[in-house]
JSON list of C-alpha atoms in Angstrom, two decimals:
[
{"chain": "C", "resi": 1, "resn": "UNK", "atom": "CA", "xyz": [0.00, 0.00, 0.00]},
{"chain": "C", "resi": 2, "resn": "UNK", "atom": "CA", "xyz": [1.06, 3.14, -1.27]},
{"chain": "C", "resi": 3, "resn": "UNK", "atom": "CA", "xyz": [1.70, 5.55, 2.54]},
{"chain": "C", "resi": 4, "resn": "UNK", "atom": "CA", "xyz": [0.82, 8.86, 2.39]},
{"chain": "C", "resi": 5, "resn": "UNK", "atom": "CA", "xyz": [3.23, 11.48, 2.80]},
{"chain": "C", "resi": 6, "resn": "UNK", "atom": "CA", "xyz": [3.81, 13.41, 6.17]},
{"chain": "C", "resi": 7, "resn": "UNK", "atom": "CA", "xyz": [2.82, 16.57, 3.41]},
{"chain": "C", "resi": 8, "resn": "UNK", "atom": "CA", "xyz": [-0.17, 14.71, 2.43]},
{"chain": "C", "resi": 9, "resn": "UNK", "atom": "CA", "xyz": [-1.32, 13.83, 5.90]},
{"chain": "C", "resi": 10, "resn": "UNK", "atom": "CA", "xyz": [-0.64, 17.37, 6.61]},
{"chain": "C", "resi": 11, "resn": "UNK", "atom": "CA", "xyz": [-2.67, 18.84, 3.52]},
{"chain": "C", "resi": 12, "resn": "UNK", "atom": "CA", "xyz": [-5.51, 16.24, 4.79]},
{"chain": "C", "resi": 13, "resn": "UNK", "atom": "CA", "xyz": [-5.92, 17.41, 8.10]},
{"chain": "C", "resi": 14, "resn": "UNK", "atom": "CA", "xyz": [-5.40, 21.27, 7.74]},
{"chain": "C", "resi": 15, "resn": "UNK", "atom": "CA", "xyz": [-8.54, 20.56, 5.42]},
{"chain": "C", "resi": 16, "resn": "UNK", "atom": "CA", "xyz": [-10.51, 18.66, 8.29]},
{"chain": "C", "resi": 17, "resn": "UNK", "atom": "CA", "xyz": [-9.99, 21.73, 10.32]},
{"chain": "C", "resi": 18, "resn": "UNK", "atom": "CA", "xyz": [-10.31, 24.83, 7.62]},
{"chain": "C", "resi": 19, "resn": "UNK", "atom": "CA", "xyz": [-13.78, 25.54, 6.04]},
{"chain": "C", "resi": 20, "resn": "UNK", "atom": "CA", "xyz": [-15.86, 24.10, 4.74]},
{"chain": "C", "resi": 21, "resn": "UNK", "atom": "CA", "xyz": [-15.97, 24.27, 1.37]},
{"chain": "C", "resi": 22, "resn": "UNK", "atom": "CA", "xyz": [-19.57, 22.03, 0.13]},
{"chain": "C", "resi": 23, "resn": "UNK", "atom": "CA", "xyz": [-22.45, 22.57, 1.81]},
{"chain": "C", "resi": 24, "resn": "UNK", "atom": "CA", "xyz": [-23.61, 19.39, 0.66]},
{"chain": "C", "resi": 25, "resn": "UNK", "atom": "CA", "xyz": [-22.69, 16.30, 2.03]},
{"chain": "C", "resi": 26, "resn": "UNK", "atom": "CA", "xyz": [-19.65, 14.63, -0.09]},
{"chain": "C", "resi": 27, "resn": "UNK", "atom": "CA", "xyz": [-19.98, 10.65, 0.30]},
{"chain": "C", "resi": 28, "resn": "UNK", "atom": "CA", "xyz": [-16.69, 8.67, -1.34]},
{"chain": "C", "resi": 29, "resn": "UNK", "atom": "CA", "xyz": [-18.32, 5.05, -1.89]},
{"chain": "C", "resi": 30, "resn": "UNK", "atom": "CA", "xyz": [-15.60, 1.97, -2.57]},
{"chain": "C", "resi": 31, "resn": "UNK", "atom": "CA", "xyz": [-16.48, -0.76, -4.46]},
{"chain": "C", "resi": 32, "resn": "UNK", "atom": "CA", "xyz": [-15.95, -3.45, -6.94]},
{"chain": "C", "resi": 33, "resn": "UNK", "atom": "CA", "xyz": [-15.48, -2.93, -10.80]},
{"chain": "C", "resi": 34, "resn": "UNK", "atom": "CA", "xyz": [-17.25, -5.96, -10.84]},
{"chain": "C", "resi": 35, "resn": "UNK", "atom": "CA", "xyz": [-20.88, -7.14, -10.81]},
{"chain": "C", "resi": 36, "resn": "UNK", "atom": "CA", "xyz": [-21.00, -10.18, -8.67]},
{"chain": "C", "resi": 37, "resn": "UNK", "atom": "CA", "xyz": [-22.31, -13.76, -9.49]},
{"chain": "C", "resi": 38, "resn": "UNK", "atom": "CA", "xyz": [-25.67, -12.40, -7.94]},
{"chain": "C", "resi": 39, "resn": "UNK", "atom": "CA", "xyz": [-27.65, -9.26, -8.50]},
{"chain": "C", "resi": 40, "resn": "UNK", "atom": "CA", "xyz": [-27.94, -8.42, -4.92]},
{"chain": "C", "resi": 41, "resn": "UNK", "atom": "CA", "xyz": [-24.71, -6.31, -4.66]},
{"chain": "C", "resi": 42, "resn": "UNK", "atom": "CA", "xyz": [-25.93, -4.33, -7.93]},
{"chain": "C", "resi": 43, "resn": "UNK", "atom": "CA", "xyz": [-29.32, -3.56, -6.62]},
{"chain": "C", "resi": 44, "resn": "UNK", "atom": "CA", "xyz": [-27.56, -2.88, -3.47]},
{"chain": "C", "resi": 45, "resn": "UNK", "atom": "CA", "xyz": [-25.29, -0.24, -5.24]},
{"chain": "C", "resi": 46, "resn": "UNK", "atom": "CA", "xyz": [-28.67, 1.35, -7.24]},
{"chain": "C", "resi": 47, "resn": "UNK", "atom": "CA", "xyz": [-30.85, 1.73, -4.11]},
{"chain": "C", "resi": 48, "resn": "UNK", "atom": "CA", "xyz": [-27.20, 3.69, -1.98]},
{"chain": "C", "resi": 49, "resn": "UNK", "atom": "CA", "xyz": [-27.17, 6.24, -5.36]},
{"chain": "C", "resi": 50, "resn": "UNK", "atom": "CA", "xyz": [-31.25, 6.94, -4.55]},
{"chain": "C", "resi": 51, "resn": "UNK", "atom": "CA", "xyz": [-30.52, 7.50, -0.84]},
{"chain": "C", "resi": 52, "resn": "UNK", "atom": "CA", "xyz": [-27.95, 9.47, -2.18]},
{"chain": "C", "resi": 53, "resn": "UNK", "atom": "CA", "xyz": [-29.74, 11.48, -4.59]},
{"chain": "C", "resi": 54, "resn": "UNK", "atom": "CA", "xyz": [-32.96, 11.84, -1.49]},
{"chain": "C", "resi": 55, "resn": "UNK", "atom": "CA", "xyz": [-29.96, 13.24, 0.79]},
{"chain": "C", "resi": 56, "resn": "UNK", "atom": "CA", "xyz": [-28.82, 16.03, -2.26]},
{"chain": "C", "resi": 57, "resn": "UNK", "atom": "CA", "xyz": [-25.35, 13.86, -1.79]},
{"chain": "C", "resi": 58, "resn": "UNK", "atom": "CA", "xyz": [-22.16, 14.18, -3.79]},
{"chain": "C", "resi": 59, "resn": "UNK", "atom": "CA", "xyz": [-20.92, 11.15, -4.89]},
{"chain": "C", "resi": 60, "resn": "UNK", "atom": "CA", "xyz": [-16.99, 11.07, -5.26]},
{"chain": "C", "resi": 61, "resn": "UNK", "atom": "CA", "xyz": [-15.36, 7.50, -6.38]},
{"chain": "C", "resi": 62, "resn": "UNK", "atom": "CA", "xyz": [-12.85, 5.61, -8.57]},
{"chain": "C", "resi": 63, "resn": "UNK", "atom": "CA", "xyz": [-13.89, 6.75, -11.59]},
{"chain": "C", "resi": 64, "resn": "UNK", "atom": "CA", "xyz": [-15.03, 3.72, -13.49]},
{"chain": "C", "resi": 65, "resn": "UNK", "atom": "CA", "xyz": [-18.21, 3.00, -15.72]},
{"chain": "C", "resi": 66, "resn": "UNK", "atom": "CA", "xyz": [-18.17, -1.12, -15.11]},
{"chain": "C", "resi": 67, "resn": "UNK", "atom": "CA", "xyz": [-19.97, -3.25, -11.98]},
{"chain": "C", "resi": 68, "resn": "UNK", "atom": "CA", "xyz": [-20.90, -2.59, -8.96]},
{"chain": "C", "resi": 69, "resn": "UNK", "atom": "CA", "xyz": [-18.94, 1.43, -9.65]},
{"chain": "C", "resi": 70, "resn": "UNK", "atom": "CA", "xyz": [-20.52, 2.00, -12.27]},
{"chain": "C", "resi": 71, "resn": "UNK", "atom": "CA", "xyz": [-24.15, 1.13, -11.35]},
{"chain": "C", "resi": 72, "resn": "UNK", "atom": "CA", "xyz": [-23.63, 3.94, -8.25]},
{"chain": "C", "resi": 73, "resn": "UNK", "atom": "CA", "xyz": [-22.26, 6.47, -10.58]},
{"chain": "C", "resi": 74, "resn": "UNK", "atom": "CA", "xyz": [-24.53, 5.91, -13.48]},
{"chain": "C", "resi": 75, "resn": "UNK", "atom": "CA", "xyz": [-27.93, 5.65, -11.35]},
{"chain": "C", "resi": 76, "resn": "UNK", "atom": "CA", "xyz": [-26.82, 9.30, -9.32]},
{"chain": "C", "resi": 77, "resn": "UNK", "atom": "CA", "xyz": [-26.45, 10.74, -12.62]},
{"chain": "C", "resi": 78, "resn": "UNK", "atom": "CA", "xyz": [-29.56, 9.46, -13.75]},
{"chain": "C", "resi": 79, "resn": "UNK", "atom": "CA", "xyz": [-31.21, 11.33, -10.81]},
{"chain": "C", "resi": 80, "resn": "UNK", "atom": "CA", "xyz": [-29.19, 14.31, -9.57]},
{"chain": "C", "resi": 81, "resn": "UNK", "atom": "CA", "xyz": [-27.30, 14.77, -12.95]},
{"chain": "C", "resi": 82, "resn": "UNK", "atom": "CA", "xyz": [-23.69, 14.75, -13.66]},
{"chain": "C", "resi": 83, "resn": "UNK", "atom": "CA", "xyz": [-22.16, 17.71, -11.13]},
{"chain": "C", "resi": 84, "resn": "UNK", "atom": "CA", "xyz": [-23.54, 15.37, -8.42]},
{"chain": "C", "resi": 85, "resn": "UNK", "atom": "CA", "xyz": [-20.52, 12.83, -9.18]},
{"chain": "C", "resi": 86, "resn": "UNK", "atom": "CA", "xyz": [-16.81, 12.88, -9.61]},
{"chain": "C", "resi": 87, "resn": "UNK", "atom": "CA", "xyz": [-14.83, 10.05, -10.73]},
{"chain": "C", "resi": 88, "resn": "UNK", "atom": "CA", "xyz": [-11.01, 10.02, -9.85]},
{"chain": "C", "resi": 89, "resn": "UNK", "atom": "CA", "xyz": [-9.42, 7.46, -11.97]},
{"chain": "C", "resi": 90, "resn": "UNK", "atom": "CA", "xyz": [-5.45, 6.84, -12.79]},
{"chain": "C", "resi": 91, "resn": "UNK", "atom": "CA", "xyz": [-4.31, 7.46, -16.55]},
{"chain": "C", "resi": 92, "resn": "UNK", "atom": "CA", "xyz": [-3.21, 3.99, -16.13]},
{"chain": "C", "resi": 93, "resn": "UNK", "atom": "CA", "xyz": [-6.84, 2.43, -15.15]},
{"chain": "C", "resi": 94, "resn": "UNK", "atom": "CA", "xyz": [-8.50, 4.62, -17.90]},
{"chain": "C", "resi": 95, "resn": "UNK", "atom": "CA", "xyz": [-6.87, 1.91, -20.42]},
{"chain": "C", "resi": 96, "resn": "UNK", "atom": "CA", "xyz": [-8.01, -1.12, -18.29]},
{"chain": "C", "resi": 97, "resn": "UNK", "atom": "CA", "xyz": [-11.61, 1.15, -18.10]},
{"chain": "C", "resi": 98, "resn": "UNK", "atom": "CA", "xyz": [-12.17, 1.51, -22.24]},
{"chain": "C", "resi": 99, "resn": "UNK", "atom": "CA", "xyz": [-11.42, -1.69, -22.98]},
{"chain": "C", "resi": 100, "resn": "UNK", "atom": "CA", "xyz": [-14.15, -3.18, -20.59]},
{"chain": "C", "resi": 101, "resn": "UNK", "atom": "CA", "xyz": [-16.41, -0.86, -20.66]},
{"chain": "C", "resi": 102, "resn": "UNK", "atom": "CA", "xyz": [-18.90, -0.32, -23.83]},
{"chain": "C", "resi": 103, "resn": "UNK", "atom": "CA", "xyz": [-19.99, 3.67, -22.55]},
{"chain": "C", "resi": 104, "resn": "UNK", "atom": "CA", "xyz": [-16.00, 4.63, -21.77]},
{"chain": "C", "resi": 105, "resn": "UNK", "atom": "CA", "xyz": [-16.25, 7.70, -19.52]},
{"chain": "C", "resi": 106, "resn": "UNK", "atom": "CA", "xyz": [-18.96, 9.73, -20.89]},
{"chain": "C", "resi": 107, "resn": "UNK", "atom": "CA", "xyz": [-19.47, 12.70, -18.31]},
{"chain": "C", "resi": 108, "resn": "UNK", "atom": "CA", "xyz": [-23.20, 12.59, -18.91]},
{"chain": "C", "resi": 109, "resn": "UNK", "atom": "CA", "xyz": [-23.15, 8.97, -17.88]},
{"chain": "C", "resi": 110, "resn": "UNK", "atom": "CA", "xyz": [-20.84, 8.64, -15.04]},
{"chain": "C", "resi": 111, "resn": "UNK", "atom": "CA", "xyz": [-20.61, 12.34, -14.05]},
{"chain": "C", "resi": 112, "resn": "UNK", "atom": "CA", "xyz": [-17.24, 14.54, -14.35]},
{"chain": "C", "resi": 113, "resn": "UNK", "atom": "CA", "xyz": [-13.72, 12.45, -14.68]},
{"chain": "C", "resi": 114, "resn": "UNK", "atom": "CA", "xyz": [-10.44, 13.76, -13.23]},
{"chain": "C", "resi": 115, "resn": "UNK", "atom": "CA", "xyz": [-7.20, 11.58, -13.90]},
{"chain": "C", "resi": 116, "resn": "UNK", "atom": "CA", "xyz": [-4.59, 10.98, -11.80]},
{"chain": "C", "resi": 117, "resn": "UNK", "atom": "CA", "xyz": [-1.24, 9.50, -11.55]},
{"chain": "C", "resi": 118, "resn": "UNK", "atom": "CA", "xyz": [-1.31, 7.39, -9.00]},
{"chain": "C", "resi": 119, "resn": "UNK", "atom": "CA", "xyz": [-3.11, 5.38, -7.15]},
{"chain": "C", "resi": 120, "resn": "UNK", "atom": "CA", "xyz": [-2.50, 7.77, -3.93]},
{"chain": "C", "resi": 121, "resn": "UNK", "atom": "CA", "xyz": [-3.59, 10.69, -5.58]},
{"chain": "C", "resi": 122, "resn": "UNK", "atom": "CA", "xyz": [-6.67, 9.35, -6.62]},
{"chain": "C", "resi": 123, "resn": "UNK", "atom": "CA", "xyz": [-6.99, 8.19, -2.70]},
{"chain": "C", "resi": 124, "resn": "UNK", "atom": "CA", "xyz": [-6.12, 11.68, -1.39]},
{"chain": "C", "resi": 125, "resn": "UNK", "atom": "CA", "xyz": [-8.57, 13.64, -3.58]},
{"chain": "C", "resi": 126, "resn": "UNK", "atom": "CA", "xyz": [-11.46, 11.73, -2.81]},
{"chain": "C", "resi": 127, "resn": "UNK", "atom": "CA", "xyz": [-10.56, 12.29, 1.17]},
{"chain": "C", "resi": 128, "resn": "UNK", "atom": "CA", "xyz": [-9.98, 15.56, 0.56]},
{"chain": "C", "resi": 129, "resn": "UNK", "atom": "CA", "xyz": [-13.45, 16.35, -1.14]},
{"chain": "C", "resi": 130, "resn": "UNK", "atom": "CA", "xyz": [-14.93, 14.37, 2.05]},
{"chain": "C", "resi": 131, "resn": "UNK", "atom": "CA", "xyz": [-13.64, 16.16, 4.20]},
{"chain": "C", "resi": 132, "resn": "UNK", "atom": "CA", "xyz": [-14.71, 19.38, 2.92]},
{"chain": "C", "resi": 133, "resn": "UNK", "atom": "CA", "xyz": [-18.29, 18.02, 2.45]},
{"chain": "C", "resi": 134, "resn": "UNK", "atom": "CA", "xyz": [-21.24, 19.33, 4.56]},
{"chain": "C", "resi": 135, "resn": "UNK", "atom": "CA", "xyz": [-22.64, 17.43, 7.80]},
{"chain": "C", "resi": 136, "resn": "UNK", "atom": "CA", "xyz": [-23.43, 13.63, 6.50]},
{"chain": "C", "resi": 137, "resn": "UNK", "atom": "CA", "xyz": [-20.18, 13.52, 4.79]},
{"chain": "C", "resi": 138, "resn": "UNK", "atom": "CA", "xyz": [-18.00, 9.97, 4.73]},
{"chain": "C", "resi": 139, "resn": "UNK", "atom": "CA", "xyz": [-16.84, 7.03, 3.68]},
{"chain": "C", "resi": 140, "resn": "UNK", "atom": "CA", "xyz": [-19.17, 4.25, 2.54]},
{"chain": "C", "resi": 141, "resn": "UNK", "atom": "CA", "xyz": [-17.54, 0.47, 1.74]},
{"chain": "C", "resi": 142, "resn": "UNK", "atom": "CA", "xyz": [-20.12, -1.66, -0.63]},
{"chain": "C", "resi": 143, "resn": "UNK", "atom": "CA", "xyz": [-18.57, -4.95, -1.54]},
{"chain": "C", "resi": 144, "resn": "UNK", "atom": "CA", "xyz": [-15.21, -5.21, -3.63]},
{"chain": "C", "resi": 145, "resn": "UNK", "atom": "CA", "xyz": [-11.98, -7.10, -3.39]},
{"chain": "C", "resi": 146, "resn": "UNK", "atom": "CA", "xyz": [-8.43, -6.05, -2.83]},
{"chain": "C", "resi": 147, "resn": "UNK", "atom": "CA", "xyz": [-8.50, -2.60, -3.73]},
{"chain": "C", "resi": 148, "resn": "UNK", "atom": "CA", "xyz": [-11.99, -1.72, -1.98]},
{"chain": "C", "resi": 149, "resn": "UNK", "atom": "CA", "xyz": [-10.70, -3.72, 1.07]},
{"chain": "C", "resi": 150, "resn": "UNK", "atom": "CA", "xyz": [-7.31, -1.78, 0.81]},
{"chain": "C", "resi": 151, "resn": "UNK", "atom": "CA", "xyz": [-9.44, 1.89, 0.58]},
{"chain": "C", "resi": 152, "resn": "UNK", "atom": "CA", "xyz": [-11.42, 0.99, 3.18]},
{"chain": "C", "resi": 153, "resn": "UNK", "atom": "CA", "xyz": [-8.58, 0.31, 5.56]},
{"chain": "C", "resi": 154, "resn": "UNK", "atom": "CA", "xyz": [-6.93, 3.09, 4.84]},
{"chain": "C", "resi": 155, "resn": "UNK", "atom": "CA", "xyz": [-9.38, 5.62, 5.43]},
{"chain": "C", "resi": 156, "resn": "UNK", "atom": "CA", "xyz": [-10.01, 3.45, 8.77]},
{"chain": "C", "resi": 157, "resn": "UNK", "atom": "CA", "xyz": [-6.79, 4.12, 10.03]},
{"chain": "C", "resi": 158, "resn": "UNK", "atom": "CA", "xyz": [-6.51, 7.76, 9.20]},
{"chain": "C", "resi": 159, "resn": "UNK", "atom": "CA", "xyz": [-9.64, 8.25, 11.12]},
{"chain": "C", "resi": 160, "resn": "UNK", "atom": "CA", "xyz": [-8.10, 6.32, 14.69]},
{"chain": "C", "resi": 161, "resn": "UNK", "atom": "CA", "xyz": [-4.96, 8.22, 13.57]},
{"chain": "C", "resi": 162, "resn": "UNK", "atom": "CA", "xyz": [-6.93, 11.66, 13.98]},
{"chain": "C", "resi": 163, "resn": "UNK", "atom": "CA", "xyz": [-6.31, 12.57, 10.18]},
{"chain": "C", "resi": 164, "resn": "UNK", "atom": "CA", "xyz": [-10.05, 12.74, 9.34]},
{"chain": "C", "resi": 165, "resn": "UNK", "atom": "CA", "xyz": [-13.40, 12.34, 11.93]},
{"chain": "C", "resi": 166, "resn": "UNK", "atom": "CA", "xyz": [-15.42, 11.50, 9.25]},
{"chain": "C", "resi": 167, "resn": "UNK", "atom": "CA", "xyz": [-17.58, 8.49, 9.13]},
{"chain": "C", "resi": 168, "resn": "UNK", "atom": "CA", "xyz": [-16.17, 5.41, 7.99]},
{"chain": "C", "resi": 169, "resn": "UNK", "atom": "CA", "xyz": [-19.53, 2.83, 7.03]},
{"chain": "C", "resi": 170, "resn": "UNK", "atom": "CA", "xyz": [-19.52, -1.01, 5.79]},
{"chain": "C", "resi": 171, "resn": "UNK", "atom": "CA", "xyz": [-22.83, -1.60, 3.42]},
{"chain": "C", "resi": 172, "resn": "UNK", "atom": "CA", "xyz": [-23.09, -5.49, 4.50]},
{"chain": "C", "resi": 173, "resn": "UNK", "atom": "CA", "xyz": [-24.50, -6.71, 1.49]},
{"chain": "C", "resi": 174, "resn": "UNK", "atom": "CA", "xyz": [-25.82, -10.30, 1.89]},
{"chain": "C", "resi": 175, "resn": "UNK", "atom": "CA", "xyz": [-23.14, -11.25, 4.42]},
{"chain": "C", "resi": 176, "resn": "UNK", "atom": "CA", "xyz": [-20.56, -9.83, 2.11]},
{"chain": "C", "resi": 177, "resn": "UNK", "atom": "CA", "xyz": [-18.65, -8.40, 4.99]},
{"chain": "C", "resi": 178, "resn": "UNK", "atom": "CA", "xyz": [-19.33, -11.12, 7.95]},
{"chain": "C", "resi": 179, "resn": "UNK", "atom": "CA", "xyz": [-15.77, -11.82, 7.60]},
{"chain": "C", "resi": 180, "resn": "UNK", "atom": "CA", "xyz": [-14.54, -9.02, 8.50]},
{"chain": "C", "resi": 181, "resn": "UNK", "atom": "CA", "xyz": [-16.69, -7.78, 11.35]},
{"chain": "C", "resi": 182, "resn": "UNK", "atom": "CA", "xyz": [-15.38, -11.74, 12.72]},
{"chain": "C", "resi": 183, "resn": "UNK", "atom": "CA", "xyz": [-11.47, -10.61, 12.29]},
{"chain": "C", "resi": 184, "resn": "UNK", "atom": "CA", "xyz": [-12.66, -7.36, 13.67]},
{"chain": "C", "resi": 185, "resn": "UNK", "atom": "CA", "xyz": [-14.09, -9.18, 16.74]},
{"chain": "C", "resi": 186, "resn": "UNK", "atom": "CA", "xyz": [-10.80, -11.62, 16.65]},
{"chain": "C", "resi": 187, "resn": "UNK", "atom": "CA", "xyz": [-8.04, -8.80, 16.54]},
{"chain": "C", "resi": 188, "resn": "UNK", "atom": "CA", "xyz": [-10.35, -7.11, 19.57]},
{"chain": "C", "resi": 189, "resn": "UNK", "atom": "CA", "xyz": [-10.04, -9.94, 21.80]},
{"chain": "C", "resi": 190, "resn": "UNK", "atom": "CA", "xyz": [-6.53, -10.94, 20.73]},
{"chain": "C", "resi": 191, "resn": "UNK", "atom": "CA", "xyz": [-5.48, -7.30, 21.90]},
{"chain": "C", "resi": 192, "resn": "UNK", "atom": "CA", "xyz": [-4.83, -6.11, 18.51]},
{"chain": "C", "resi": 193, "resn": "UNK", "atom": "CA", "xyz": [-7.21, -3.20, 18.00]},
{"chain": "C", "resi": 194, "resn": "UNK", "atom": "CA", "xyz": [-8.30, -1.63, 21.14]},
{"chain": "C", "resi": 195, "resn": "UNK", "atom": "CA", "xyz": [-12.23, -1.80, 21.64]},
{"chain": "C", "resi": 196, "resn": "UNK", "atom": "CA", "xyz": [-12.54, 1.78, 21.95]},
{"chain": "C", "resi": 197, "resn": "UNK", "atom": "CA", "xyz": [-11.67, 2.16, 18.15]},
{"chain": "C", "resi": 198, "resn": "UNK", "atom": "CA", "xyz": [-13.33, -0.72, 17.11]},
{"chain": "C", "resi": 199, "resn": "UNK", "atom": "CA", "xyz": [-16.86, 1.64, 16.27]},
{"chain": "C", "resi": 200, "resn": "UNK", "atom": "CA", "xyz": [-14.80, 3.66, 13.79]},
{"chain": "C", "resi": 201, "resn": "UNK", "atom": "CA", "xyz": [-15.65, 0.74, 11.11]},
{"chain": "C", "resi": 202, "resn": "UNK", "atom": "CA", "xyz": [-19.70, 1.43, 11.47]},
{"chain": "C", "resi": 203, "resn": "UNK", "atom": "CA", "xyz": [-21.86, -1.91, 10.18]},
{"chain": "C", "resi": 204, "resn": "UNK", "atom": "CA", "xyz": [-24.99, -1.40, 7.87]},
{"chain": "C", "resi": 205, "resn": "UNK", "atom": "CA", "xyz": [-27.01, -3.54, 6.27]},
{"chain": "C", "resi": 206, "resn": "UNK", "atom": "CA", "xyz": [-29.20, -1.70, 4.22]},
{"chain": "C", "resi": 207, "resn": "UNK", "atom": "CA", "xyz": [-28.80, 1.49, 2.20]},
{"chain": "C", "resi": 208, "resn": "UNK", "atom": "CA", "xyz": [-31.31, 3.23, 4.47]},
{"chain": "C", "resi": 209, "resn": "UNK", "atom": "CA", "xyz": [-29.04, 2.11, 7.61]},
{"chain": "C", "resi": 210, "resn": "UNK", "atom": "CA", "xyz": [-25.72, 3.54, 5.44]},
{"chain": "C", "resi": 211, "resn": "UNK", "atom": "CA", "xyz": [-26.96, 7.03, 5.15]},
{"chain": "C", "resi": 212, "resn": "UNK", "atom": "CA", "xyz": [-28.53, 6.89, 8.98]},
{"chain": "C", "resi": 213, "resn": "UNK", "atom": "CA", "xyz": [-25.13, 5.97, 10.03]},
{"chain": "C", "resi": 214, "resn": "UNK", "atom": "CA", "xyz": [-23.48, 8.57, 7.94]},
{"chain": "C", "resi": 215, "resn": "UNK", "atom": "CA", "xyz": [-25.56, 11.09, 9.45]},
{"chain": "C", "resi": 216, "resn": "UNK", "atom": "CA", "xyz": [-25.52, 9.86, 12.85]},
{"chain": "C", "resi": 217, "resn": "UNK", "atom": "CA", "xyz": [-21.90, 9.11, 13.27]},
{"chain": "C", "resi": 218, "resn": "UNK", "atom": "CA", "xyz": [-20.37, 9.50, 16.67]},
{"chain": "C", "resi": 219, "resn": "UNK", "atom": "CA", "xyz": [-16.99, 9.92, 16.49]},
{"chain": "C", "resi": 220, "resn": "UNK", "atom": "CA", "xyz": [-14.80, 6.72, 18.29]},
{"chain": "C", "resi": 221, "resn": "UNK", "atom": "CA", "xyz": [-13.14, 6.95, 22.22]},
{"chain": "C", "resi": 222, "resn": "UNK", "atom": "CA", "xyz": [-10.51, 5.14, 21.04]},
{"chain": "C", "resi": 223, "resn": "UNK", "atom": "CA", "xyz": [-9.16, 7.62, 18.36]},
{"chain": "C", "resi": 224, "resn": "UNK", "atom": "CA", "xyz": [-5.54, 8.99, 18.73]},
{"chain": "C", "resi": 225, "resn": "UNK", "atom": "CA", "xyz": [-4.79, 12.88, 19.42]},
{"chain": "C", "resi": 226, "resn": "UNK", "atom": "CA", "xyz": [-2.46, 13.28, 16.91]},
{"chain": "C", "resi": 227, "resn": "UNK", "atom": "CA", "xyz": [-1.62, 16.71, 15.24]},
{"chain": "C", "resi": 228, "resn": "UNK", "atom": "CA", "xyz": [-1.04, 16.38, 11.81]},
{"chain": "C", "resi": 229, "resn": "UNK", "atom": "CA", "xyz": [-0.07, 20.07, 11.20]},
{"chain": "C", "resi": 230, "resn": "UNK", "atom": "CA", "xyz": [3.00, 20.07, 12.87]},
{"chain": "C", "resi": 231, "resn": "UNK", "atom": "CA", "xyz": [6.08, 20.63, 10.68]}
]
C-alpha cells in the first residue's frame, strides 16, 4: 500500500480543520469494478445512489463506468445529474476502463472524470473532497476485493490516527462483509485493535441504515490525538 506522505497527511488534516468548502454532504463510496455472481450487490449499489440522490449527496469515487462502480455512478447521474458525481481514476486504469467498458467515460453517464497518476492521488482527492463536504459527509464500503478492502482500511486508520473524523460505514451486502466484522471481533479480543476504536468501522445492512449511520456518526473513544499540522 502506497503511505501517504507526512505533506499529504498534513494537507488532509489542515482541510478537516479549515472551512468548509460544500455545503452538501460529499460521500466517497468503494467498491468493486465488478458485478457479482448475484444481482444483490448491484441492486444494493442502485438503491445507496437513490438515498444518495434523497440526501442532495455528492458522490466522489474511482472513476469507473463497469460493476458494482458504475451502477452507483450511473444511477446518481440518472437522478441528480452529472455535477452530483466525480470520478477520480489513474491514466493507467482509464486503459483497463475503455477496454471493458462499452460507454468509456462519458461525463453525462458517469458524471465529471479527473485523472490521476497514482493510485495515492486518486486516494487523497477523494478524502480531501470528504472532508470538505457538509454534515453527513463519509466514507461508505459496498462490496469489492483487494483494492476496496485496501481503501477501506486506509481511510479506517486515518480516522483512529486523527487525520479525518469523518464516518467510515460497511454496506453489508448479503453477508458480504461477515468476515470481516469476525477478524474485527478476533483482533479485539486478541489485543490487537483496542475496543474503543473498534466503532470507527460502522456496520450497515441496508442502504437506508448507510446514510442513517453517515448522518448519525459518533466519532470513536478510542481515536488517537495526533496533530497532523506540525512541521
Amino acid at each position: 500500500m502506497n503511505e501517504p506522505t507526512a505533506h499529504g497527511h498534513q494537507s488532509l488534516s489542515e482541510h478537516l480543520n479549515g472551512t468548509k468548502t460544500n455545503t452538501r454532504p460529499v460521500v466517497c463510496v468503494f467498491c468493486g469494478a465488478s458485478d457479482g455472481t448475484t444481482d444483490v450487490h448491484l441492486k444494493a449499489a442502485e438503491e445507496l445512489a437513490h438515498k444518495l440522490h434523497d440526501a442532495n449527496a455528492k458522490l466522489v469515487y474511482g472513476g469507473g463506468n463497469t460493476g458494482i462502480m458504475g451502477m452507483v455512478a450511473r444511477t446518481l447521474v440518472s437522478l441528480s445529474g452529472p455535477d452530483s458525481v466525480h470520478g477520480v481514476i489513474p491514466h493507467e486504469l482509464v486503459k483497463h476502463e475503455m477496454k471493458r467498458s462499452k460507454g468509456g467515460l462519458d461525463e453525462n453517464v458517469v458524471g465529471r472524470v479527473t485523472k490521476v497518476n497514482s493510485m495515492h492521488e486518486r486516494k487523497d482527492m477523494m478524502a480531501k473532497e470528504v472532508v470538505a463536504g457538509g454534515p453527513g459527509s463519509g466514507f461508505v464500503a459496498l462490496s469489492g476485493g483487494f483494492g476496496t478492502l485496501e481503501e477501506l482500511a486506509e481511510v479506517t486508520t486515518w480516522n483512529q490516527l486523527g487525520i479525518h473524523d469523518r464516518p467510515v460505514v460497511v454496506f453489508n451486502v448479503d453477508g458480504y462483509w461477515d468476515g470481516l466484522f469476525q477478524w474485527l471481533r478476533t483482533a479485539v479480543k486478541a489485543g490487537f485493535v483496542n475496543e474503543d476504536s473498534a466503532p470507527i468501522m460502522a456496520e450497515a445492512k441496508t442502504a437506508d441504515e448507510a446514510m442513517k449511520a453517515l448522518q448519525g456518526y459518533v466519532s470513536a473513544k478510542g481515536r488517537f490525538d495526533l496533530d497532523w499540522e506540525k512541521k
